[in-house]
GROMACS .gro file of C-alpha atoms in nm:
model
  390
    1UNK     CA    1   0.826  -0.170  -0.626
    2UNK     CA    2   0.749  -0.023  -0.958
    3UNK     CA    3   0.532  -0.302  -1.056
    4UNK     CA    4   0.323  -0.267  -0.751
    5UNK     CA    5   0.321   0.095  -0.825
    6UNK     CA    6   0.146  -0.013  -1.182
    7UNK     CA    7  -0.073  -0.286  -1.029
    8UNK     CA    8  -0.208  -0.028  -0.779
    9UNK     CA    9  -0.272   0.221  -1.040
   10UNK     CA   10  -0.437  -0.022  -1.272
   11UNK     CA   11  -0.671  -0.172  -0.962
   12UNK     CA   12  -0.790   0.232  -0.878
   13UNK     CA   13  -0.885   0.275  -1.251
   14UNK     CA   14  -1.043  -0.115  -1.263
   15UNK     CA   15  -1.213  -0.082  -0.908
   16UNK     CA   16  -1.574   0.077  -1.050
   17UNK     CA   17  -1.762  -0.037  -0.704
   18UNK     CA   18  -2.083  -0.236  -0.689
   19UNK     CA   19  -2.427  -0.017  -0.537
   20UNK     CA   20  -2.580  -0.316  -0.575
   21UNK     CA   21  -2.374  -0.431  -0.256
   22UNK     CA   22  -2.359  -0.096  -0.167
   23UNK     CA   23  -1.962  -0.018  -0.131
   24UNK     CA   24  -1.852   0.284  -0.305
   25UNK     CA   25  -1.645   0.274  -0.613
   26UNK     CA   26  -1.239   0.240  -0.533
   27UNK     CA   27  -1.330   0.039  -0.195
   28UNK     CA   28  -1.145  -0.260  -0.217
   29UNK     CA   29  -0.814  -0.080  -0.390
   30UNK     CA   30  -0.815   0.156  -0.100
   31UNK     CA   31  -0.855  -0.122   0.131
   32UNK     CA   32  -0.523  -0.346  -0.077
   33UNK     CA   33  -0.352  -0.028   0.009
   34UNK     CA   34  -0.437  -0.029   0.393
   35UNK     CA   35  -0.392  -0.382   0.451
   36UNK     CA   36  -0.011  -0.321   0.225
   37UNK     CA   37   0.047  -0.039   0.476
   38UNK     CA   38  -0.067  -0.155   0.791
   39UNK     CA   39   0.118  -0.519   0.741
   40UNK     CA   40   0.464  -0.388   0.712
   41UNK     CA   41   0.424  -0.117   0.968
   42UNK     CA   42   0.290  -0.353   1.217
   43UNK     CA   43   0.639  -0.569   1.097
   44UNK     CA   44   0.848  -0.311   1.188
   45UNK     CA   45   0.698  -0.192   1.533
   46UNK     CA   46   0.723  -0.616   1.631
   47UNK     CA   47   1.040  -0.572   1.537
   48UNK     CA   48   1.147  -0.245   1.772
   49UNK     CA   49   0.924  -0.498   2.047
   50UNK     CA   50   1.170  -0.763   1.950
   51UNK     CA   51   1.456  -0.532   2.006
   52UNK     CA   52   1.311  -0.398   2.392
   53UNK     CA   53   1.251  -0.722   2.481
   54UNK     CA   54   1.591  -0.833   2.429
   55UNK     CA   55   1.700  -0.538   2.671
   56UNK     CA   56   1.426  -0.537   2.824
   57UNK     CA   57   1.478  -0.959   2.917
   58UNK     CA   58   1.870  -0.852   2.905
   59UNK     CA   59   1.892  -1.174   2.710
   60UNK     CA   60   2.240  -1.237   2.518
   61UNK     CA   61   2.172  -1.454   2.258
   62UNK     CA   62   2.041  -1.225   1.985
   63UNK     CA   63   2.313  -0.995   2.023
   64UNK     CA   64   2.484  -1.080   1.679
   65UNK     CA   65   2.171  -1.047   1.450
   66UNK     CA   66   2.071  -0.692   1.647
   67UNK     CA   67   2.196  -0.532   1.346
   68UNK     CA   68   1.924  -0.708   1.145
   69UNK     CA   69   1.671  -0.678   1.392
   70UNK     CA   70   1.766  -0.244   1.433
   71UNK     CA   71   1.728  -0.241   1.053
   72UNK     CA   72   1.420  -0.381   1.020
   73UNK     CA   73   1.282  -0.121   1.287
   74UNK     CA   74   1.404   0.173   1.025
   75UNK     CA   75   1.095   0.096   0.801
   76UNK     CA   76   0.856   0.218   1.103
   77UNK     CA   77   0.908   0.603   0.993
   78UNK     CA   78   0.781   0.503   0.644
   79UNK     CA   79   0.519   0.299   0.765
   80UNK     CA   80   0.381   0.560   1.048
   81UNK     CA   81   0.348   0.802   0.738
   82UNK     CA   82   0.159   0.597   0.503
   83UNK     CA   83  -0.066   0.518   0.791
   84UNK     CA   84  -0.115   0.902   0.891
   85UNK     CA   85  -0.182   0.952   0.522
   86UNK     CA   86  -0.457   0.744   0.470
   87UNK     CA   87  -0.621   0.833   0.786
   88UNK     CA   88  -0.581   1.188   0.647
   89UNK     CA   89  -0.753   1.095   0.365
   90UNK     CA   90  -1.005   0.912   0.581
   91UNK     CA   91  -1.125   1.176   0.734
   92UNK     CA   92  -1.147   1.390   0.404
   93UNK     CA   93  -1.352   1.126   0.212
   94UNK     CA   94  -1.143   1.011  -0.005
   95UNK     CA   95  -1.180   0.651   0.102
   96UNK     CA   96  -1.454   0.470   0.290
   97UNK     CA   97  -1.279   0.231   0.544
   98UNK     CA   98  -1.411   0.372   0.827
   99UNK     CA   99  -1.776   0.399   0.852
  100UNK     CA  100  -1.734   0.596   1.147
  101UNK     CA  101  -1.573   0.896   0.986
  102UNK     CA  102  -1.875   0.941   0.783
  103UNK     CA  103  -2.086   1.274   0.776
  104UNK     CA  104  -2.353   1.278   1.007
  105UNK     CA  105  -2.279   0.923   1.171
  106UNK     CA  106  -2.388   1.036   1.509
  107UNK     CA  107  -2.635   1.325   1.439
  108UNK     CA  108  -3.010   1.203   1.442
  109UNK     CA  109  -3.219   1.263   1.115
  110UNK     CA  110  -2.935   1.261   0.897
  111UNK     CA  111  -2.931   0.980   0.627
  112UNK     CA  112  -2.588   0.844   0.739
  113UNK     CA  113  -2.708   0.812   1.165
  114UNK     CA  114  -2.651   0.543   1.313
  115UNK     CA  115  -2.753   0.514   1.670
  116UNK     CA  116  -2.489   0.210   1.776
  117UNK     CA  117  -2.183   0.423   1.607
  118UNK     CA  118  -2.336   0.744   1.794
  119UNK     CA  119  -2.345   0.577   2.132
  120UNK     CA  120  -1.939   0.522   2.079
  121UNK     CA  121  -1.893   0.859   1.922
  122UNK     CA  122  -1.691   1.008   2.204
  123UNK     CA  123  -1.446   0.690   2.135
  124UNK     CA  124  -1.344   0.834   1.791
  125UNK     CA  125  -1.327   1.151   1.630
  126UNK     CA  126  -1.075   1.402   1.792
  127UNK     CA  127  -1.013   1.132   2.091
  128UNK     CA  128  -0.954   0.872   1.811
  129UNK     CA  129  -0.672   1.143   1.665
  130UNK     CA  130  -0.510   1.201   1.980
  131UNK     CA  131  -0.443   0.830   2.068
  132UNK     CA  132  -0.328   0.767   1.701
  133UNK     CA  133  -0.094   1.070   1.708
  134UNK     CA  134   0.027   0.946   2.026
  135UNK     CA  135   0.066   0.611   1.941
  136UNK     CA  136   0.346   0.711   1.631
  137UNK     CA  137   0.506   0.948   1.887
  138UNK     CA  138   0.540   0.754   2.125
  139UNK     CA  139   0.682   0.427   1.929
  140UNK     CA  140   0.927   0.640   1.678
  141UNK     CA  141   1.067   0.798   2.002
  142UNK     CA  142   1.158   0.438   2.180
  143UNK     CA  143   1.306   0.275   1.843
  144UNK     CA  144   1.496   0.611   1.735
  145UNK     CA  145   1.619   0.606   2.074
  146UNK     CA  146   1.691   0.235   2.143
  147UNK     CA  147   1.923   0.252   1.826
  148UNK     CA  148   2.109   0.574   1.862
  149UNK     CA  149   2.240   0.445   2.187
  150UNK     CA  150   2.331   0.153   2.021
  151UNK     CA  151   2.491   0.327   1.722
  152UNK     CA  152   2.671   0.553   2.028
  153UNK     CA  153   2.825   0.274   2.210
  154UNK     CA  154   3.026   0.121   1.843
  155UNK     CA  155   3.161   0.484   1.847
  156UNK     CA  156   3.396   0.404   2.172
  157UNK     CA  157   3.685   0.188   2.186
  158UNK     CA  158   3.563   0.065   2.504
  159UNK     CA  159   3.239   0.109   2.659
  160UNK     CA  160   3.418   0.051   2.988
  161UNK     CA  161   3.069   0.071   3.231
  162UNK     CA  162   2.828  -0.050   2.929
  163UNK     CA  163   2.673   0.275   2.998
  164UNK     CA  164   2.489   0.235   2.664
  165UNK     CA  165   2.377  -0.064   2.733
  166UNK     CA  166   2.191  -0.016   3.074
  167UNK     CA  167   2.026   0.313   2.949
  168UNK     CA  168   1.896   0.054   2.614
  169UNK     CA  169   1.771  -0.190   2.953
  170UNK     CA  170   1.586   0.112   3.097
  171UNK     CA  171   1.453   0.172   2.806
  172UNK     CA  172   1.369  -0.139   2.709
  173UNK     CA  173   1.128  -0.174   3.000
  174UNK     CA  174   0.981   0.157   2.948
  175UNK     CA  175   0.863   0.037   2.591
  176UNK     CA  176   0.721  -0.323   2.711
  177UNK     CA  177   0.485  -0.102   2.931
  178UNK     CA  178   0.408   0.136   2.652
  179UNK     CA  179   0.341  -0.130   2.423
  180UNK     CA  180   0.155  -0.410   2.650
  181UNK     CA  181  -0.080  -0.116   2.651
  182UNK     CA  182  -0.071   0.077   2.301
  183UNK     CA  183  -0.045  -0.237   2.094
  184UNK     CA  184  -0.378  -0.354   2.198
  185UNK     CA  185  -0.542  -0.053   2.208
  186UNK     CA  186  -0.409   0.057   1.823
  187UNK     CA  187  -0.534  -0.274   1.706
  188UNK     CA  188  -0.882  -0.146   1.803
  189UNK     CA  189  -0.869   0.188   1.691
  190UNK     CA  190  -0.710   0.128   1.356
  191UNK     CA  191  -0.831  -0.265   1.253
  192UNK     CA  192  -1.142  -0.342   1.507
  193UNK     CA  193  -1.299   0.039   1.386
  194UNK     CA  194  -1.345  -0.107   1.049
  195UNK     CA  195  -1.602  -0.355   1.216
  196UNK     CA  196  -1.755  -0.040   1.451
  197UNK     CA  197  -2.055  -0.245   1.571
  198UNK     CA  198  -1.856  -0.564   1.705
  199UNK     CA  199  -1.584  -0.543   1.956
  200UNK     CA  200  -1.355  -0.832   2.101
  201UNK     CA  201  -1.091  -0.768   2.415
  202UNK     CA  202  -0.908  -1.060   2.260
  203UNK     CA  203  -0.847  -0.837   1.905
  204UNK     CA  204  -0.535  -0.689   2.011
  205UNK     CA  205  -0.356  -0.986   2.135
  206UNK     CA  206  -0.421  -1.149   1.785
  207UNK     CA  207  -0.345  -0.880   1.593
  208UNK     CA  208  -0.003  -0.845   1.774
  209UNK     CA  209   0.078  -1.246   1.728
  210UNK     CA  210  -0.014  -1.208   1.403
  211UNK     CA  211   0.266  -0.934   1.372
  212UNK     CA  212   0.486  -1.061   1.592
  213UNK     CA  213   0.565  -1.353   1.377
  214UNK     CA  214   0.600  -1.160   1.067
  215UNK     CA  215   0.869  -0.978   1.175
  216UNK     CA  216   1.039  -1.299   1.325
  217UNK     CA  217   0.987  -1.416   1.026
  218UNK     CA  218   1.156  -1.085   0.832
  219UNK     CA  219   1.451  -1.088   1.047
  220UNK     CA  220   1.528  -1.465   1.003
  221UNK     CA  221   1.510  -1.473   0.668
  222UNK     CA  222   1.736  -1.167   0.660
  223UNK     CA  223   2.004  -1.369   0.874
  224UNK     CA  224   2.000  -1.658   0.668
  225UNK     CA  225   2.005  -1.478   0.328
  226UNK     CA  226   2.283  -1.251   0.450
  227UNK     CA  227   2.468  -1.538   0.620
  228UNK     CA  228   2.460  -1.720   0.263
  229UNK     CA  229   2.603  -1.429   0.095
  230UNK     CA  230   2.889  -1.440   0.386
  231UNK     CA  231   2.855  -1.135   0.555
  232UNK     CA  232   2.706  -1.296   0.893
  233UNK     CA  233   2.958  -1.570   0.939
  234UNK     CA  234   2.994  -1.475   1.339
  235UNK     CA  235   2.621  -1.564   1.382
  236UNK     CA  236   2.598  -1.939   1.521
  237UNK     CA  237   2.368  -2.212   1.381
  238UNK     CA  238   2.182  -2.236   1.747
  239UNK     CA  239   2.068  -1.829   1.679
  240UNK     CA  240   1.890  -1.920   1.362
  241UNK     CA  241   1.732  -2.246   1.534
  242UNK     CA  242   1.619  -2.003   1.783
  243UNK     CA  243   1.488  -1.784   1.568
  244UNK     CA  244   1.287  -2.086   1.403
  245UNK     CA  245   1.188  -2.185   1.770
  246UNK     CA  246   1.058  -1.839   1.833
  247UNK     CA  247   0.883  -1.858   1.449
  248UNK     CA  248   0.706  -2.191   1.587
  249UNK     CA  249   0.611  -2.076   1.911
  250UNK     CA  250   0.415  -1.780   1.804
  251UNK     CA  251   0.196  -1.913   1.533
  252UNK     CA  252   0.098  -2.168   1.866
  253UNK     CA  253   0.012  -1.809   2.034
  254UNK     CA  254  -0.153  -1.716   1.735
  255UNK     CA  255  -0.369  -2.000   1.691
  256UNK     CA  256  -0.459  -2.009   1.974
  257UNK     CA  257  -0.596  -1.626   2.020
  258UNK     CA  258  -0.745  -1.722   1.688
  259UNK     CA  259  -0.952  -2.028   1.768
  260UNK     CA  260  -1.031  -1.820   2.153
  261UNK     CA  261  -1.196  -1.557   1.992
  262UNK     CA  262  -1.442  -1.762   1.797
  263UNK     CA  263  -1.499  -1.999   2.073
  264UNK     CA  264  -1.595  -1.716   2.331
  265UNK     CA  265  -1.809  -1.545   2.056
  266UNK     CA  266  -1.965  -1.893   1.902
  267UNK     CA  267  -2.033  -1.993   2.253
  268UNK     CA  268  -2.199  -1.639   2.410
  269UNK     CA  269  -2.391  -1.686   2.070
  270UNK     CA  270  -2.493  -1.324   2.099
  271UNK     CA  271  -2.627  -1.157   1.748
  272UNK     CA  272  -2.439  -0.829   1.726
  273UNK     CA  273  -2.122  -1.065   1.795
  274UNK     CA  274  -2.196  -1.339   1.562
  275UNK     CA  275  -2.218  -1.083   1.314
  276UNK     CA  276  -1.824  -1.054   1.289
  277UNK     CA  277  -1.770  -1.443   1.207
  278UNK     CA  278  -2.103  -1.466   1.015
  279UNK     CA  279  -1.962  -1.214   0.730
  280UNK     CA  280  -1.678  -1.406   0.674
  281UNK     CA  281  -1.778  -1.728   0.725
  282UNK     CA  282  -2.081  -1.693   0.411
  283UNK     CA  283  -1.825  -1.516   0.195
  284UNK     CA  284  -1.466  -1.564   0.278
  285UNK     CA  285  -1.469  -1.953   0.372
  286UNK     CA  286  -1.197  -2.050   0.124
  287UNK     CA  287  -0.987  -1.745   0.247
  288UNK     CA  288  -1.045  -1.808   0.665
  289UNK     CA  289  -0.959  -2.263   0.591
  290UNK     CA  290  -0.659  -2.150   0.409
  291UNK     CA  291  -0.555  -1.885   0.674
  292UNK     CA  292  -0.602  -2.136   0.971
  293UNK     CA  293  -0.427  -2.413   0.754
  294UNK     CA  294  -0.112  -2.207   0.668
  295UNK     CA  295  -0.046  -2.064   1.001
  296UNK     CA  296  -0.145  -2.354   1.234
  297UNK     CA  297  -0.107  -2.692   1.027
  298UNK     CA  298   0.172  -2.583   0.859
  299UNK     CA  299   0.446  -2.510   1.059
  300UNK     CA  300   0.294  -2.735   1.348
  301UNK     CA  301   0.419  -2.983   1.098
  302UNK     CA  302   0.696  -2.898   0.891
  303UNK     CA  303   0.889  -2.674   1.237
  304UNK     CA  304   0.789  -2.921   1.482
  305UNK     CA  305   1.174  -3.117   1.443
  306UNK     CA  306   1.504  -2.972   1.522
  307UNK     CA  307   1.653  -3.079   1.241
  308UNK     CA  308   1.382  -2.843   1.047
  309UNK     CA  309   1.500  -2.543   1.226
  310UNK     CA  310   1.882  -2.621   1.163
  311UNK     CA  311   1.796  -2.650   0.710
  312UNK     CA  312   1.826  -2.286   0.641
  313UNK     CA  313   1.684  -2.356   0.255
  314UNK     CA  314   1.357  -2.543   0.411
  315UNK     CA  315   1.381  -2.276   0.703
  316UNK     CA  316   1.319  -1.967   0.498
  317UNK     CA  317   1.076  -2.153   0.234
  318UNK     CA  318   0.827  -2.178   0.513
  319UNK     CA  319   0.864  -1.838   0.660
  320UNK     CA  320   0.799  -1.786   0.330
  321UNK     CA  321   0.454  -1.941   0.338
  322UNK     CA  322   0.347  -1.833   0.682
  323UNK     CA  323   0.448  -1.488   0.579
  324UNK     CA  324   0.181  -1.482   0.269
  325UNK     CA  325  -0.068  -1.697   0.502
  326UNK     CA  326  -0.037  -1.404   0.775
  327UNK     CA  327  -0.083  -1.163   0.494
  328UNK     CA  328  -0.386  -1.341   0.395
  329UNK     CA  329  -0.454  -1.285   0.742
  330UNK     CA  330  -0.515  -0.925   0.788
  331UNK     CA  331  -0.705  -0.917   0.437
  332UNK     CA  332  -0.951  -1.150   0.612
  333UNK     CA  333  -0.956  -0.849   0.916
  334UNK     CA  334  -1.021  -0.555   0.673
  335UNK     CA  335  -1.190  -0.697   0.365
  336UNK     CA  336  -1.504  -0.791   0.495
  337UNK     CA  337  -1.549  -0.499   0.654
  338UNK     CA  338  -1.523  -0.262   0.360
  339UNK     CA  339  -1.599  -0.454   0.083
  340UNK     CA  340  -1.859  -0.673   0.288
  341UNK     CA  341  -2.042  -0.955   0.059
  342UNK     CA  342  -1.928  -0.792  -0.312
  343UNK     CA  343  -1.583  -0.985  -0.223
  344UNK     CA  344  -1.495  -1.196  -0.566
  345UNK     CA  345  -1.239  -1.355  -0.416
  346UNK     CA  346  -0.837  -1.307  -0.428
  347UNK     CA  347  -0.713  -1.182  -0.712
  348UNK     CA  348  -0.407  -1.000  -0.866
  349UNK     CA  349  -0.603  -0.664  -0.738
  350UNK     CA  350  -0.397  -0.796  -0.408
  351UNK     CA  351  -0.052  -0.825  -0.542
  352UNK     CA  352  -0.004  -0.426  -0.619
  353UNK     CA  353  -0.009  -0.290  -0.270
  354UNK     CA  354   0.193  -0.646  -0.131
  355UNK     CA  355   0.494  -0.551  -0.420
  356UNK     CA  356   0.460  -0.206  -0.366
  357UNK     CA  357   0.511  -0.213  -0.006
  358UNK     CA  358   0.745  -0.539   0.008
  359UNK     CA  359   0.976  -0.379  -0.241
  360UNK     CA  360   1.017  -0.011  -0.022
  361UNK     CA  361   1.081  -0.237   0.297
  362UNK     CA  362   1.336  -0.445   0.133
  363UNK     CA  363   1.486  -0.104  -0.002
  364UNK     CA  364   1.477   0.081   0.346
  365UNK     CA  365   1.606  -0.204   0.563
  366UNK     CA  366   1.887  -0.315   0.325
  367UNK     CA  367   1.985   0.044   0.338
  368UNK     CA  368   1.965   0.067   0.656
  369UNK     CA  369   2.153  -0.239   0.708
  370UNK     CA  370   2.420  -0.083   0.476
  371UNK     CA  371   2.495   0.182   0.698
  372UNK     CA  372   2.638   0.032   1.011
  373UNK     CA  373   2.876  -0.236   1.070
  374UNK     CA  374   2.694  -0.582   1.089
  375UNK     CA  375   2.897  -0.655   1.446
  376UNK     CA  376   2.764  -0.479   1.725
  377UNK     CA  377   3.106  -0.314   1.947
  378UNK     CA  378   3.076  -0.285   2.330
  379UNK     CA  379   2.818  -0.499   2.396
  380UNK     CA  380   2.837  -0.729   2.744
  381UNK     CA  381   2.676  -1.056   2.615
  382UNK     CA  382   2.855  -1.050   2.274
  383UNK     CA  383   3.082  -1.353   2.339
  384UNK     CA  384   2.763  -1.525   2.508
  385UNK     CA  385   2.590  -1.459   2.155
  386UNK     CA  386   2.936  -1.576   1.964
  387UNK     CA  387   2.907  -1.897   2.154
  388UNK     CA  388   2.572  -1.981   2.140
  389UNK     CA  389   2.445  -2.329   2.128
  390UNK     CA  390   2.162  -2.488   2.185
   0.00000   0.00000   0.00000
């Protein structure tokens, strides 16, 4: 974490900006820092989905890694405020992410109008605040809530109705709704607004596949590593090969919102669509083959056997790589919209904000994790999670 701290400090004072491709000086360092931010926020709120769903689904065979799965969900109150922060500073002009937040974006005659942002006006500003204050309310409420009643039911020696339990169900199913709707919907106002002129309904879906498998991908590599060190010996060798089904699955779901969403736009072939595709395509080609390779190709081909799923050291050293390659990912989302054509490529400009951030989630979760037992007490499909196999 304090090298990340460094690197970001040295990429603010390095980042001078380029007028010549007319992004403002500190651009692309503000934009590591977003992508840093948004990445392992998004982690943790896939994670509290991961935890509904299992409620939500009243599936039992998660039960003995929800420890690891309710301490990855702890990061979200860090993330939430790094996000509020920069959008704070957004709206100050500090940083230039959002074109949209600019002075005079929608007022004709002024030297920053521009008519398309105008027409969507009413979209952003205070309505834009609202949702996004919503948003963090609304998903800090579920996950604080899903895990005190969890933390509640170790406290009795015997839960004898589950009552815990079916209020964690209820409000399982409360936060699928919330989030079938808010996930989408964030993804537009916080990721798509970068790109204010294009829009895409699939966006959202993508986005949340995207980090979906990153935190399947955090949690299993949790299990395993903890599992080495002997503290998860309860949790069955048929969990973790679910959890590498799940990890296989998803980058499917992912690929294929990926490949949709060109398709639709290459095929409509209309200009102020193409537009989104065209930026990258003249000057992030290297970055978009490599994305597409790591998080289709690769696991298609090293996950698709069972025996894969079951070899915990080859298991986490390609969540490893679909991790970076989904980190890659959401560069490709923001870069090109702030730092447009003056991209130089990847360079170590994108490590700071990736340590920075990796090394306070590590920090949080494991403390987190440190807190509460690792065995869950009191819940009804324990012993079908004990006995798992697959």
């Amino acid at each position: 974490m304090a090298v990340g701290l460094l690197l970001i400090i040295l990429m603010f004072a390095m980042d001078k900006g380029n007028e010549a491709e007319h992004y403002h000086a500190g651009t692309r360092a503000w934009s590591n820092v977003f992508v840093g931010a948004f990445f392992f926020t998004a982690l943790a709120l896939a994670a509290a989905f991961f935890l509904g769903l299992q409620y939500a689904a009243e599936a039992g065979w998660a039960t003995t890694v929800k420890r690891v799965i309710e301490a990855v969900t702890a990061y979200l109150k860090w993330g939430l405020s790094f996000m509020l922060l920069l959008f704070i500073l957004g709206q100050l002009h500090v940083h230039h992410i959002y074109h949209w937040m600019a002075d005079g974006i929608a007022t004709p005659g002024h030297e920053n109008y521009d008519d398309v942002i105008a027409n969507k006006i009413g979209y952003f500003g205070i309505f834009w605040w609202i949702r996004t204050i919503l948003y963090m309310i609304g998903w800090y409420w579920f996950t604080m809530k899903l895990c005190k009643n969890s933390e509640e039911a170790d406290k009795l020696d015997i839960d004898v109705n589950n009552s815990y339990h079916w209020k964690n169900v209820k409000l399982g199913a409360w936060f699928m709704v919330l989030f079938a709707v808010t996930s989408s919907t964030s993804s537009w106002d916080w990721l798509m607004s970068i790109d204010t002129h294009w829009f895409s309904t699939l966006y959202g879906w993508y986005i949340f596949s995207g980090m979906w498998i990153s935190a399947i991908i955090a949690i299993t590599v949790l299990v395993i590593w903890l599992k080495k060190l002997g503290y998860l010996e309860f949790v069955t060798e048929s969990t973790i090969h679910d959890l590498g089904k799940w990890m296989f699955a998803i980058s499917f779901l992912w690929t294929y919102l990926y490949f949709s969403q060109f398709m639709l736009i290459w095929y409509a072939d209309i200009p102020e669509e193409v537009i989104y595709f065209q930026t990258r395509w003249e000057s992030y080609k290297a970055l978009m083959w490599t994305v597409f390779f790591i998080n289709f190709a690769f696991p298609m081909i090293m996950l698709m056997s069972r025996d894969s799923k079951r070899n915990f050291f080859f298991l986490m050293f390609i969540a490893t790589i679909i991790f970076v390659g989904h980190y890659l990912d959401l560069i490709m989302c923001v870069m090109p919209g702030t730092v447009g054509h003056a991209w130089t490529g990847l360079s170590w400009m994108e490590l700071g904000p990736l340590f920075f951030f990796l090394g306070l989630f590590i920090y949080v979760v494991l403390t987190a994790l440190a807190k509460k037992p690792l065995m869950v007490k009191n819940h009804p499909y324990l012993q079908e999670s004990l006995h798992h196999s697959t």
